[in-house]
PDB file of C-alpha atoms and ligand atoms in Angstrom:
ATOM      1  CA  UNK A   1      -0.696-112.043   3.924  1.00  0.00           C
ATOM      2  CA  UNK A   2      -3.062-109.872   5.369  1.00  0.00           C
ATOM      3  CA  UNK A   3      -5.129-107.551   2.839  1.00  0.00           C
ATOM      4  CA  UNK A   4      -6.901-104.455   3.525  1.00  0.00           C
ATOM      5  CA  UNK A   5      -9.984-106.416   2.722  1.00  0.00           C
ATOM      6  CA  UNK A   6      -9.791-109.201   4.927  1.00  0.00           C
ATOM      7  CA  UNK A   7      -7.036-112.094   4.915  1.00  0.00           C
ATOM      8  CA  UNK A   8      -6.239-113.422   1.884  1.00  0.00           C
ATOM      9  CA  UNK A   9      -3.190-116.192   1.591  1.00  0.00           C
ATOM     10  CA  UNK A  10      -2.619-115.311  -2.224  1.00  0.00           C
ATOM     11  CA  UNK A  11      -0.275-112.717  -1.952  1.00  0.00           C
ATOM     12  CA  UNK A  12      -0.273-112.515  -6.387  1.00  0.00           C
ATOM     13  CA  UNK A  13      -4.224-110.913  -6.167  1.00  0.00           C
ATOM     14  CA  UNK A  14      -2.437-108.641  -3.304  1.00  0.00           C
ATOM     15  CA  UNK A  15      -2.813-105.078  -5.231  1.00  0.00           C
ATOM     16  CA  UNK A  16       0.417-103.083  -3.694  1.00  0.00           C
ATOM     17  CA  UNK A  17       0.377-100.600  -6.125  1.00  0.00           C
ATOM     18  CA  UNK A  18      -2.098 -98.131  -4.490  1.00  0.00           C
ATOM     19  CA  UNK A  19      -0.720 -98.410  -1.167  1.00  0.00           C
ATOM     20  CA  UNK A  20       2.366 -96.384   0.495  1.00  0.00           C
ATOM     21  CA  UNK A  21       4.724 -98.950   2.221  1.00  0.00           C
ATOM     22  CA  UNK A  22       7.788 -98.423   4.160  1.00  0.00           C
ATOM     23  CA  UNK A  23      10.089-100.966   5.220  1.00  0.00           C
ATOM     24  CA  UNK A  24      12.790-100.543   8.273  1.00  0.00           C
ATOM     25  CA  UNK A  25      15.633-102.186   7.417  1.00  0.00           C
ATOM     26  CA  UNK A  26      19.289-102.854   8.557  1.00  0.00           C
ATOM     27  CA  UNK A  27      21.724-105.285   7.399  1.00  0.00           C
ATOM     28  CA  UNK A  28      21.473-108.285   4.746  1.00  0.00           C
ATOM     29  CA  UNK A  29      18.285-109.847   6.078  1.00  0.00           C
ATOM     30  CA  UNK A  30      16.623-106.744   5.516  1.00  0.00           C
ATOM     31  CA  UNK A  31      18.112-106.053   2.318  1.00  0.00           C
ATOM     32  CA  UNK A  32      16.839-109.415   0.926  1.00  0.00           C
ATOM     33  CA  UNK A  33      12.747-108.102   2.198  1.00  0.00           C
ATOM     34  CA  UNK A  34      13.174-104.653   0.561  1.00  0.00           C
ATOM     35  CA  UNK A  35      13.927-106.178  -2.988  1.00  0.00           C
ATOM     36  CA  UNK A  36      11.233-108.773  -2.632  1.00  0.00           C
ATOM     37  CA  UNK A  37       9.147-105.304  -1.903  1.00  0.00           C
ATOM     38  CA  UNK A  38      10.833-103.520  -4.675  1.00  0.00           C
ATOM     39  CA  UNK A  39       9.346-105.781  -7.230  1.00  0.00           C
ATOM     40  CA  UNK A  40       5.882-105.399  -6.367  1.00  0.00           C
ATOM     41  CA  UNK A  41       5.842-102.071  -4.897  1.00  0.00           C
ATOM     42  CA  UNK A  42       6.464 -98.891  -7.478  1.00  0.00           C
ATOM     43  CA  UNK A  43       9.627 -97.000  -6.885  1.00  0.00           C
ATOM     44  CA  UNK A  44       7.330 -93.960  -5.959  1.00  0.00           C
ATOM     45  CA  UNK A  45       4.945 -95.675  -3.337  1.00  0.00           C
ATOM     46  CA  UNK A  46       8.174 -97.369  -1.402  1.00  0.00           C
ATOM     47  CA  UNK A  47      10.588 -95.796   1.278  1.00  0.00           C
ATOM     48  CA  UNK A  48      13.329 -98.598   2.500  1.00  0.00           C
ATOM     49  CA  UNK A  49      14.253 -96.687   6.426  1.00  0.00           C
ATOM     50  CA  UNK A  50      17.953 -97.981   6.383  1.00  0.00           C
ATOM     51  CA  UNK A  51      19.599 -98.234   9.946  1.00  0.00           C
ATOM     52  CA  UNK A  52      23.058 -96.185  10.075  1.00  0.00           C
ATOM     53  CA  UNK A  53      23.699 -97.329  13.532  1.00  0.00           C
ATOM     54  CA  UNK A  54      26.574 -99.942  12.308  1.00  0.00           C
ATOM     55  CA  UNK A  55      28.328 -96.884  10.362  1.00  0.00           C
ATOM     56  CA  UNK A  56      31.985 -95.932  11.032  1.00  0.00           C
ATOM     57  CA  UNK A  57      34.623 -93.829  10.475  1.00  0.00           C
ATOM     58  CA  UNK A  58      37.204 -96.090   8.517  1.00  0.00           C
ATOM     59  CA  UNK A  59      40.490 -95.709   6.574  1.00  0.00           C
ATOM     60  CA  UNK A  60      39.202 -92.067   6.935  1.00  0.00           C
ATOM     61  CA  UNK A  61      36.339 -92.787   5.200  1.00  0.00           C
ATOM     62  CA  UNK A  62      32.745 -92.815   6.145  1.00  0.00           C
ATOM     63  CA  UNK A  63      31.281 -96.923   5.742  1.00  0.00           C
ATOM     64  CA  UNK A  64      27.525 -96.844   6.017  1.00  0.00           C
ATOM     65  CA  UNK A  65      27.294-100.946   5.746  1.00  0.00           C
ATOM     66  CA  UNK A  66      23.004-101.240   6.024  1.00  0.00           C
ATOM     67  CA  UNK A  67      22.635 -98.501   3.392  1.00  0.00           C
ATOM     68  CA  UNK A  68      25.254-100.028   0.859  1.00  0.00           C
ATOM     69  CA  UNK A  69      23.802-103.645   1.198  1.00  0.00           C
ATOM     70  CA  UNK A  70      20.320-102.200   0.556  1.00  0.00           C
ATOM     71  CA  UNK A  71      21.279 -99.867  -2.311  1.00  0.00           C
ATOM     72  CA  UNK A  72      23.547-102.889  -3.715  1.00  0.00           C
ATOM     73  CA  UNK A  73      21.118-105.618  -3.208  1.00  0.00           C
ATOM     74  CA  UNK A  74      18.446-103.112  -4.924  1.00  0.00           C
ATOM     75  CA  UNK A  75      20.641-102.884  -8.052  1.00  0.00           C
ATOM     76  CA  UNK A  76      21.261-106.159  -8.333  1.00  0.00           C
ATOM     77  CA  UNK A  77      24.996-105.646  -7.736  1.00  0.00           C
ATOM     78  CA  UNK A  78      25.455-107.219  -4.105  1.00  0.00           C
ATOM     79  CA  UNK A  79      27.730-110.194  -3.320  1.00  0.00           C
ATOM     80  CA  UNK A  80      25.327-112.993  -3.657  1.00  0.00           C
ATOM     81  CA  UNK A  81      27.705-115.411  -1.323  1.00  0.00           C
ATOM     82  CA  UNK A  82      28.076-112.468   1.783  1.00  0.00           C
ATOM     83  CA  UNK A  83      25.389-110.377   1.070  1.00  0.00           C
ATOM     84  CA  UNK A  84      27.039-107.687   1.660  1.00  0.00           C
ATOM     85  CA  UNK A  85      29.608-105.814  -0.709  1.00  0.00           C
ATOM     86  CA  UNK A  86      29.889-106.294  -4.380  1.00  0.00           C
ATOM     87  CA  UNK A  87      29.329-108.789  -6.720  1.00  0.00           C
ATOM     88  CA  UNK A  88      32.801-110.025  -8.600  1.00  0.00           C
ATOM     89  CA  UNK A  89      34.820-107.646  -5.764  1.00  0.00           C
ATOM     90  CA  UNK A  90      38.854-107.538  -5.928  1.00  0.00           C
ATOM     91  CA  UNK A  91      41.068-106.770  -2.771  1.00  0.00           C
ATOM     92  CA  UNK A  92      44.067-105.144  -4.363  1.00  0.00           C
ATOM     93  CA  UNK A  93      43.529-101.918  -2.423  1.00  0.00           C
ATOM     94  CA  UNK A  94      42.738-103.446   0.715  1.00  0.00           C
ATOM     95  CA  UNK A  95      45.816-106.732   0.800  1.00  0.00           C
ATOM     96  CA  UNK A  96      47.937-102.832   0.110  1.00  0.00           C
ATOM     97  CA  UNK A  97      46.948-101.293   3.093  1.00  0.00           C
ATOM     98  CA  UNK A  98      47.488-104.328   5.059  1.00  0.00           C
ATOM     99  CA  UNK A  99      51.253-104.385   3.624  1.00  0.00           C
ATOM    100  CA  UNK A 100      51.435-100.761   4.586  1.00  0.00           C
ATOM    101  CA  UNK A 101      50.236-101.633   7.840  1.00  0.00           C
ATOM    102  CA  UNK A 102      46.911-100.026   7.985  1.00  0.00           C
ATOM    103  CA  UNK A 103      43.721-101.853   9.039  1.00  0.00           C
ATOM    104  CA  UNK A 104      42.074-104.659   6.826  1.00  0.00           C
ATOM    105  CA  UNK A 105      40.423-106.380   9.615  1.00  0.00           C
ATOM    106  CA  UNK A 106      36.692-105.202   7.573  1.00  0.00           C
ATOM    107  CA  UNK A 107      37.449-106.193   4.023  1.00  0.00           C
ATOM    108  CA  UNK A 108      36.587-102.983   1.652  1.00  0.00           C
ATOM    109  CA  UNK A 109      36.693-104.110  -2.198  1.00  0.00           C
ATOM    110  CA  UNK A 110      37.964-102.150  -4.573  1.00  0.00           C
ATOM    111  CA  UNK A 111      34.741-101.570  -6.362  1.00  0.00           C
ATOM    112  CA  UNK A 112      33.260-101.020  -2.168  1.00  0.00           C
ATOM    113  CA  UNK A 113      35.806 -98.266  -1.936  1.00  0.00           C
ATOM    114  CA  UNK A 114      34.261 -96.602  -4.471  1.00  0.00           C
ATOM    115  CA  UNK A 115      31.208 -95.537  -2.703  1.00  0.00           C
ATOM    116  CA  UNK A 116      32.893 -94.893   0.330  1.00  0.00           C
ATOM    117  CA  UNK A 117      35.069 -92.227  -1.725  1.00  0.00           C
ATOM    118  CA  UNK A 118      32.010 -90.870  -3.518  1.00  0.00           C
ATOM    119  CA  UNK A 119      30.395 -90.788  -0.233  1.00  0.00           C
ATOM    120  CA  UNK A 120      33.068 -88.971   1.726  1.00  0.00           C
ATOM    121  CA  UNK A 121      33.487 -86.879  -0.920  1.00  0.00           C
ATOM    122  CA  UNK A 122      29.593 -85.651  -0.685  1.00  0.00           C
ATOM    123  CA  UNK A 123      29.906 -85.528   2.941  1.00  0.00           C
ATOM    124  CA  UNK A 124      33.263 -83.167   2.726  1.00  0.00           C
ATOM    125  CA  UNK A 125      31.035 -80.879   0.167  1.00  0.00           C
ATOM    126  CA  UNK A 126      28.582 -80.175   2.686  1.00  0.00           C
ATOM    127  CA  UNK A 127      25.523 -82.775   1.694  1.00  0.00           C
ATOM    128  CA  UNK A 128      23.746 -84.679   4.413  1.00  0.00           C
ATOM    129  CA  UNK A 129      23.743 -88.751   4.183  1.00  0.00           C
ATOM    130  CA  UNK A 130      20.355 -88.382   2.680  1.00  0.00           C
ATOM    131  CA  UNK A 131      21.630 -86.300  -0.019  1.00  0.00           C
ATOM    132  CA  UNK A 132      25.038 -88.646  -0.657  1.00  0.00           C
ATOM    133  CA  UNK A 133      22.806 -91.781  -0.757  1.00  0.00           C
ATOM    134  CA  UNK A 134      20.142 -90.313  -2.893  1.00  0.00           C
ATOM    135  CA  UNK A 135      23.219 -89.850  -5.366  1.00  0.00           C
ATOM    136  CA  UNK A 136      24.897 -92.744  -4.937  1.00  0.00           C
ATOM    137  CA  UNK A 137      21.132 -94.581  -5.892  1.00  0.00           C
ATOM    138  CA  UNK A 138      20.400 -92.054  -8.718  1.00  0.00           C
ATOM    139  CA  UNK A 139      24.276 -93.349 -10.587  1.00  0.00           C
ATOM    140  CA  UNK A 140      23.563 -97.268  -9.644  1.00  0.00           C
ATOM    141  CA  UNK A 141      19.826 -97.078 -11.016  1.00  0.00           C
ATOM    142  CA  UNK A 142      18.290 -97.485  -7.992  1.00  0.00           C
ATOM    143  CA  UNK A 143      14.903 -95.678  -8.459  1.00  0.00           C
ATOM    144  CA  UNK A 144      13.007 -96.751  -5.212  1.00  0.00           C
ATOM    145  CA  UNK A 145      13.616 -94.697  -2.088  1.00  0.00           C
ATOM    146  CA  UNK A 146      16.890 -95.683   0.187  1.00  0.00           C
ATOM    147  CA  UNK A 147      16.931 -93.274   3.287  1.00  0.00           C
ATOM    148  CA  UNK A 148      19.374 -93.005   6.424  1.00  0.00           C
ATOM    149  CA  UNK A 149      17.361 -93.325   9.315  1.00  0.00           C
ATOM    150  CA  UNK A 150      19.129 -89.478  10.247  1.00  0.00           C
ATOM    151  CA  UNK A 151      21.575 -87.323   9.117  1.00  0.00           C
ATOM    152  CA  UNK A 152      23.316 -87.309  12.571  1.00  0.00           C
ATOM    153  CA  UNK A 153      25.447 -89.812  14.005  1.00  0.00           C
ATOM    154  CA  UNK A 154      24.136 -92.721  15.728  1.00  0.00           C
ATOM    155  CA  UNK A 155      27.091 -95.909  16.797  1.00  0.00           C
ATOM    156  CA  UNK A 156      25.434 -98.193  18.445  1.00  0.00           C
ATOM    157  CA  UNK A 157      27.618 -99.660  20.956  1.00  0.00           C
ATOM    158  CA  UNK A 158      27.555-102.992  21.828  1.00  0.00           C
ATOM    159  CA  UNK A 159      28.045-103.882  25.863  1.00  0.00           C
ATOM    160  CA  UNK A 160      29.925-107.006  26.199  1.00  0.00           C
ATOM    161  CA  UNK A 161      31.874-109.838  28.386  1.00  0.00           C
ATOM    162  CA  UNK A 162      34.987-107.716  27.435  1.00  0.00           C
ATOM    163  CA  UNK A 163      34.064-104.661  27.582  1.00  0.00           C
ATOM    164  CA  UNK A 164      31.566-101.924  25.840  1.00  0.00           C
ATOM    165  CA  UNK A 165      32.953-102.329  21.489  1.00  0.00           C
ATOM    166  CA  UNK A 166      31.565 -99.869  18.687  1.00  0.00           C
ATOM    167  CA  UNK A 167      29.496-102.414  16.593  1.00  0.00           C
ATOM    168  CA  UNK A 168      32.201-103.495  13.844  1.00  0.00           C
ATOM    169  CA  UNK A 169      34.649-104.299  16.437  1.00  0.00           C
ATOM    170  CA  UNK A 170      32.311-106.572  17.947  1.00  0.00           C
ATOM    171  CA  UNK A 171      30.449-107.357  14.557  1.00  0.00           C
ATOM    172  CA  UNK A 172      33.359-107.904  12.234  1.00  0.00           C
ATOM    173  CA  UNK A 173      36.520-107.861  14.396  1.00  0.00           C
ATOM    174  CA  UNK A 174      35.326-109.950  16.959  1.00  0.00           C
ATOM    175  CA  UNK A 175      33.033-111.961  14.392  1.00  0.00           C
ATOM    176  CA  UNK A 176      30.097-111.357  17.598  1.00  0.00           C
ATOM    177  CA  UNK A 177      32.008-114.293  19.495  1.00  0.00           C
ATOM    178  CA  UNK A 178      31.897-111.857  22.889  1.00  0.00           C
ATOM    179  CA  UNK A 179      28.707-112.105  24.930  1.00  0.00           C
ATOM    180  CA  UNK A 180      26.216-109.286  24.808  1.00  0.00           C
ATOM    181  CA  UNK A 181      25.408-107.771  27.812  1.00  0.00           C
ATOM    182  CA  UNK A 182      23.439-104.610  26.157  1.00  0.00           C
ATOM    183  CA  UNK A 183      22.877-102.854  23.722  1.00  0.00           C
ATOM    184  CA  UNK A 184      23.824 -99.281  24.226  1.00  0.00           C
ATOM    185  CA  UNK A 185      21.868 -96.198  21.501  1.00  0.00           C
ATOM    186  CA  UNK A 186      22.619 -92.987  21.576  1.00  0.00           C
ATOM    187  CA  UNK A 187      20.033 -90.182  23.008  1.00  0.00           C
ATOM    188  CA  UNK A 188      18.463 -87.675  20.991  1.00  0.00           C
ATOM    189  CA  UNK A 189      19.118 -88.695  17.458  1.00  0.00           C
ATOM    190  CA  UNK A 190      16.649 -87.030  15.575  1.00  0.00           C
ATOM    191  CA  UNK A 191      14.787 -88.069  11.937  1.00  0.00           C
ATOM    192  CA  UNK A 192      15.306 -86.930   8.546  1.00  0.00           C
ATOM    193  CA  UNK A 193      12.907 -84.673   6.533  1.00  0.00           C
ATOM    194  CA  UNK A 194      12.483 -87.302   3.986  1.00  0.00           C
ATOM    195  CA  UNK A 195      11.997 -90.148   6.969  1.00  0.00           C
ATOM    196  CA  UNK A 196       9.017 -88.315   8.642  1.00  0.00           C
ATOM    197  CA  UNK A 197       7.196 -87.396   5.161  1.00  0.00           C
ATOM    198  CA  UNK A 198       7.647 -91.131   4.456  1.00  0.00           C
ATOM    199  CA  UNK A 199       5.775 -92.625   7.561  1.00  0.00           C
ATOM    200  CA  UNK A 200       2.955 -89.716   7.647  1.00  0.00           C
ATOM    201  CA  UNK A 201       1.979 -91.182   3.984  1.00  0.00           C
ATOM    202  CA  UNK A 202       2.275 -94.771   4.582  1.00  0.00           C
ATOM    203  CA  UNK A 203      -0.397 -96.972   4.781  1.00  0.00           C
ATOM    204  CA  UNK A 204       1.680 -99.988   5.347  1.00  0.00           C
ATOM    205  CA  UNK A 205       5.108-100.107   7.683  1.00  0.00           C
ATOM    206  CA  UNK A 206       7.286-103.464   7.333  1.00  0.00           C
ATOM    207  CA  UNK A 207       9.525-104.334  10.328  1.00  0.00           C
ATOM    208  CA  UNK A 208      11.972-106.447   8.053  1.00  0.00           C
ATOM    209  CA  UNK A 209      13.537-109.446   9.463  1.00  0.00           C
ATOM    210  CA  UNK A 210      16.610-107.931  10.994  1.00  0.00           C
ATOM    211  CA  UNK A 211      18.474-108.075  13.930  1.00  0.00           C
ATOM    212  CA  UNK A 212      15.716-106.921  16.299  1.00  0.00           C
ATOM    213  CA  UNK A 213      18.265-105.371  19.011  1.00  0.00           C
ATOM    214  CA  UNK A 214      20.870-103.579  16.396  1.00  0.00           C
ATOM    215  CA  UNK A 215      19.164-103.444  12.927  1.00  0.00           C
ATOM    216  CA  UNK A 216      15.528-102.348  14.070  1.00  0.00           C
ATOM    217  CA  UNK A 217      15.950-100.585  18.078  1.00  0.00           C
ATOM    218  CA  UNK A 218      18.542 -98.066  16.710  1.00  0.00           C
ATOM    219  CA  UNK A 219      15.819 -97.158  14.181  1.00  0.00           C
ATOM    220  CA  UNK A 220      12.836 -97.279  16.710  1.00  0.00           C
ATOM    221  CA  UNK A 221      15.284 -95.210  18.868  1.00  0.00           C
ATOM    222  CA  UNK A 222      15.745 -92.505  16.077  1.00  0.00           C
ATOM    223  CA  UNK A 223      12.933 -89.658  17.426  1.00  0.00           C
ATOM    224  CA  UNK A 224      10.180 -89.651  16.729  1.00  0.00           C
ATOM    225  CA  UNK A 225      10.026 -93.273  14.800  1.00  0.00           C
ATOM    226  CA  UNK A 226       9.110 -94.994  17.173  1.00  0.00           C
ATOM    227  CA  UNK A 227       5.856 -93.025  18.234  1.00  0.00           C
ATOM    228  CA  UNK A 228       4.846 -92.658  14.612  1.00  0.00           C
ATOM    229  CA  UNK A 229       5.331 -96.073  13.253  1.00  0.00           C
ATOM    230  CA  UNK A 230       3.028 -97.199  16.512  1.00  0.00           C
ATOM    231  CA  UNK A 231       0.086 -94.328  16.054  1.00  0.00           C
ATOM    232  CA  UNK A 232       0.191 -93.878  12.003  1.00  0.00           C
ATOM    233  CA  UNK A 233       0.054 -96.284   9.747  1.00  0.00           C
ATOM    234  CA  UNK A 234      -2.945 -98.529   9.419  1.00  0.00           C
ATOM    235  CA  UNK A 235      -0.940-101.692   9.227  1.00  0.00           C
ATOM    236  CA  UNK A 236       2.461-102.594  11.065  1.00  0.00           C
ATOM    237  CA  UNK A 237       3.700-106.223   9.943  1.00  0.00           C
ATOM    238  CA  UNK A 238       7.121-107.099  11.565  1.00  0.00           C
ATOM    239  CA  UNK A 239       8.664-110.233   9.717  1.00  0.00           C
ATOM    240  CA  UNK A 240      10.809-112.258  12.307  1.00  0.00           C
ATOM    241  CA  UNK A 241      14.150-113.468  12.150  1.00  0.00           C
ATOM    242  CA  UNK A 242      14.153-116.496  13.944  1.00  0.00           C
ATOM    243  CA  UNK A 243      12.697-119.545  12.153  1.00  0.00           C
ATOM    244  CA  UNK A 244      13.173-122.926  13.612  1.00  0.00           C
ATOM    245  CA  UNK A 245      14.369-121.855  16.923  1.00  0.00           C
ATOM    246  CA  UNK A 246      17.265-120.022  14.776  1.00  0.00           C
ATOM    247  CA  UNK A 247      18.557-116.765  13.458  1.00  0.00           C
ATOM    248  CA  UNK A 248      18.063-116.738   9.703  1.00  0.00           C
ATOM    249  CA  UNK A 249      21.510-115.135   9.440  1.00  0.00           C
ATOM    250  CA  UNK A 250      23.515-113.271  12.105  1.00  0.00           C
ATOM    251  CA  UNK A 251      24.120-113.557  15.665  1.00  0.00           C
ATOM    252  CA  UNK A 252      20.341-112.797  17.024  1.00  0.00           C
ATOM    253  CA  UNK A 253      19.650-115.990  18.070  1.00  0.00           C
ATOM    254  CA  UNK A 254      22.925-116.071  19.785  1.00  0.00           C
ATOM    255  CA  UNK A 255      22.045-112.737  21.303  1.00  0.00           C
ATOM    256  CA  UNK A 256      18.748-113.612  22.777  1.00  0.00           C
ATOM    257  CA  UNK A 257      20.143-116.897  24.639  1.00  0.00           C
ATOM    258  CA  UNK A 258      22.984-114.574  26.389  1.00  0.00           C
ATOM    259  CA  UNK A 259      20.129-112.030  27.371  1.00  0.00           C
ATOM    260  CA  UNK A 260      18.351-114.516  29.124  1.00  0.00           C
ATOM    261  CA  UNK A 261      15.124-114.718  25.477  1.00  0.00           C
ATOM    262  CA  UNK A 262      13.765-117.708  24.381  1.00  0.00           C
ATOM    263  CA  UNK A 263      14.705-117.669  20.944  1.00  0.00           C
ATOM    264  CA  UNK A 264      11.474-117.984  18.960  1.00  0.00           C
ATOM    265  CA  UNK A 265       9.031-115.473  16.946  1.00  0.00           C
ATOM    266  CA  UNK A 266       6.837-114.631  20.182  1.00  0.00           C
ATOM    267  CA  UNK A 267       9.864-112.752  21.707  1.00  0.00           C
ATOM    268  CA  UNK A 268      10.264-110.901  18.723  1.00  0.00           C
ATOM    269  CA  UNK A 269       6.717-109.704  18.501  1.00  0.00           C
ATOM    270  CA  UNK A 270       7.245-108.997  22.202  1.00  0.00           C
ATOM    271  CA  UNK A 271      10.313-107.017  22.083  1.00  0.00           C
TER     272      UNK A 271
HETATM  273  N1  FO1 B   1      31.018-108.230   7.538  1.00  0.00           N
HETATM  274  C1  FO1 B   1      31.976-109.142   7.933  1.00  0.00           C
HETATM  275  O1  FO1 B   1      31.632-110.092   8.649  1.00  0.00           O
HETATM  276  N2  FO1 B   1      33.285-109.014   7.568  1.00  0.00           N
HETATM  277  C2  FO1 B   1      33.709-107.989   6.812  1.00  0.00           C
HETATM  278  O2  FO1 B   1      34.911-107.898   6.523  1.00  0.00           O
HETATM  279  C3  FO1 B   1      32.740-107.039   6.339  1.00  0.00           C
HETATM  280  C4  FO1 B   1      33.090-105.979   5.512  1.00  0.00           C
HETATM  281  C5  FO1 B   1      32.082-105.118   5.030  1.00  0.00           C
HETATM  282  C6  FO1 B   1      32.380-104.103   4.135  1.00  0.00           C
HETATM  283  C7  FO1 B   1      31.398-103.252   3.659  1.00  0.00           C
HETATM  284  C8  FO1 B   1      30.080-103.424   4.075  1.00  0.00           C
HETATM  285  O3  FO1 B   1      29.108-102.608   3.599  1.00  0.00           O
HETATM  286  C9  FO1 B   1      29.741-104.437   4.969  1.00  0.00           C
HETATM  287  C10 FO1 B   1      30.751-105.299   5.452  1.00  0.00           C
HETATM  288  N3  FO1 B   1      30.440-106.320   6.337  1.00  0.00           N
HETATM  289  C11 FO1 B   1      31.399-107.209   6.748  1.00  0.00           C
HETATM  290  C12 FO1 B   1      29.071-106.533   6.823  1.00  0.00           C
HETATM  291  C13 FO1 B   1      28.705-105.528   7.888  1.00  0.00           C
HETATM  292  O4  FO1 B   1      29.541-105.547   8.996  1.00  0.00           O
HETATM  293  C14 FO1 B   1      27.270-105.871   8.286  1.00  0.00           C
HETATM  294  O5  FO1 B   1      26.540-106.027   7.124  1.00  0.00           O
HETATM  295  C15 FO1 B   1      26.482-104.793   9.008  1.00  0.00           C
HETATM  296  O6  FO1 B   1      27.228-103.894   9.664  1.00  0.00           O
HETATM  297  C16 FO1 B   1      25.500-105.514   9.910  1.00  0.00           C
HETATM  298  O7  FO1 B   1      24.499-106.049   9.157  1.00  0.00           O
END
């Protein structure tokens, strides 16, 4: 671990609590880095930048995945075995709509639902995702800072063997089994408020170990991230993904052999 006074391997005598850190995060990888953070860091020196670019409009409902596995694995209330979702989940609502013949292809628990309801609900009042998810982590005790990377929309697309999917199509529907061509981000998505007041006071910005191509490039592509996190902070630490010549979790590793990568570390730090 490095320290602002020279390297120091014990990362106990490592004194977080007078320094501003940000993490950019997406899916359960970097959910699992922004509670180790959480529990060293104090709720008001933290910002967790939560990727929105795998969100959807679903059962007419709004599903912000990255955000709820952050806010969940920050209350202590995600599904320990997926990751994602809750803890102790039931699929009554979800087995229904697949009798009434709606889609249940992406699994929504009951107790999931719930946010998504909450959520649309704050979205139909006229609050931005910032203001839904600051909620949403007020009522589950969540006290350090969860924030969509933008208020605007942002699907990444995913350009494949069969075709260009929206991300849970090939994600979820297609469990990633179709080759990936390219990624494809949208243009001129623009940065919260709350985002850019976040990286002007950090000292310290944490590239978590998430899917470099759709976790962490739809947040370097939100403007201007990418140009701050490179000229601001004093440190920039990106944790990688692959270990062993393997994704962690995820299809990364799978993605970087189909785009022609050698799947270790260096090609993260390079990309
Ligand atoms: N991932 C799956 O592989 N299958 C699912 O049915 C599924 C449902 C789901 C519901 C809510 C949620 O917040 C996440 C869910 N995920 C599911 C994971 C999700 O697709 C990924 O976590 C992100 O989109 C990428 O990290």
């Amino acid at each position: 671990m490095v320290s602002m006074h020279g390297y120091n391997s014990n990362v106990e005598s490592y004194r977080f609590d007078d320094l501003n850190v940000v993490v950019l995060a997406g899916g359960v990888g970097g959910a699992k880095l922004v509670d180790g953070f959480a529990q060293i860091v104090p709720a008001g020196k933290f910002t967790a930048i939560v990727n929105t670019g795998d969100d959807f409009r679903h059962l007419g409902l709004t599903v912000c995945p990255d955000l709820d596995t952050v806010m969940y694995t920050l209350a202590g209330e995600a599904n320990s075995t997926s990751g994602w979702g809750r803890e102790g989940e039931t699929w009554r609502t979800i087995e229904e709509v697949e009798r009434l013949g709606g889609p249940s292809w992406f699994r929504l628990g009951d107790l999931d639902l719930a946010t998504h309801l909450v959520r649309a609900s704050y979205l139909d009042a006229g609050h931005s995702l910032t203001g839904a998810t600051q909620h949403l982590c007020r009522r589950m005790g969540v006290t350090h800072s969860v924030l969509p990377m933008s208020d605007e929309p942002a699907a990444t697309l995913v350009e494949t063997e069969e075709g260009i999917l929206p991300f849970q199509t090939w994600f979820v529907e297609k469990s990633w089994q179709p080759a990936v061509r390219e990624i494809q981000l949208p243009k001129d998505v623009r940065a919260t408020g709350a985002v850019l007041s976040a990286l002007e006071k950090a000292d310290v910005v944490v590239i978590a170990p998430s899917n470099p191509f759709v976790s962490v490039d739809p947040i370097l592509n939100v403007y201007p991230i990418k140009a701050m996190v490179t000229d601001l902070p004093d440190i920039v630490v990106a944790v990688s993904p692959i270990v062993g010549g393997d994704a962690v979790k995820g299809p990364a590793a799978k993605m970087m052999r189909e785009m022609g990568l050698a799947v270790v570390p260096q090609t993260v730090a390079d990309h």
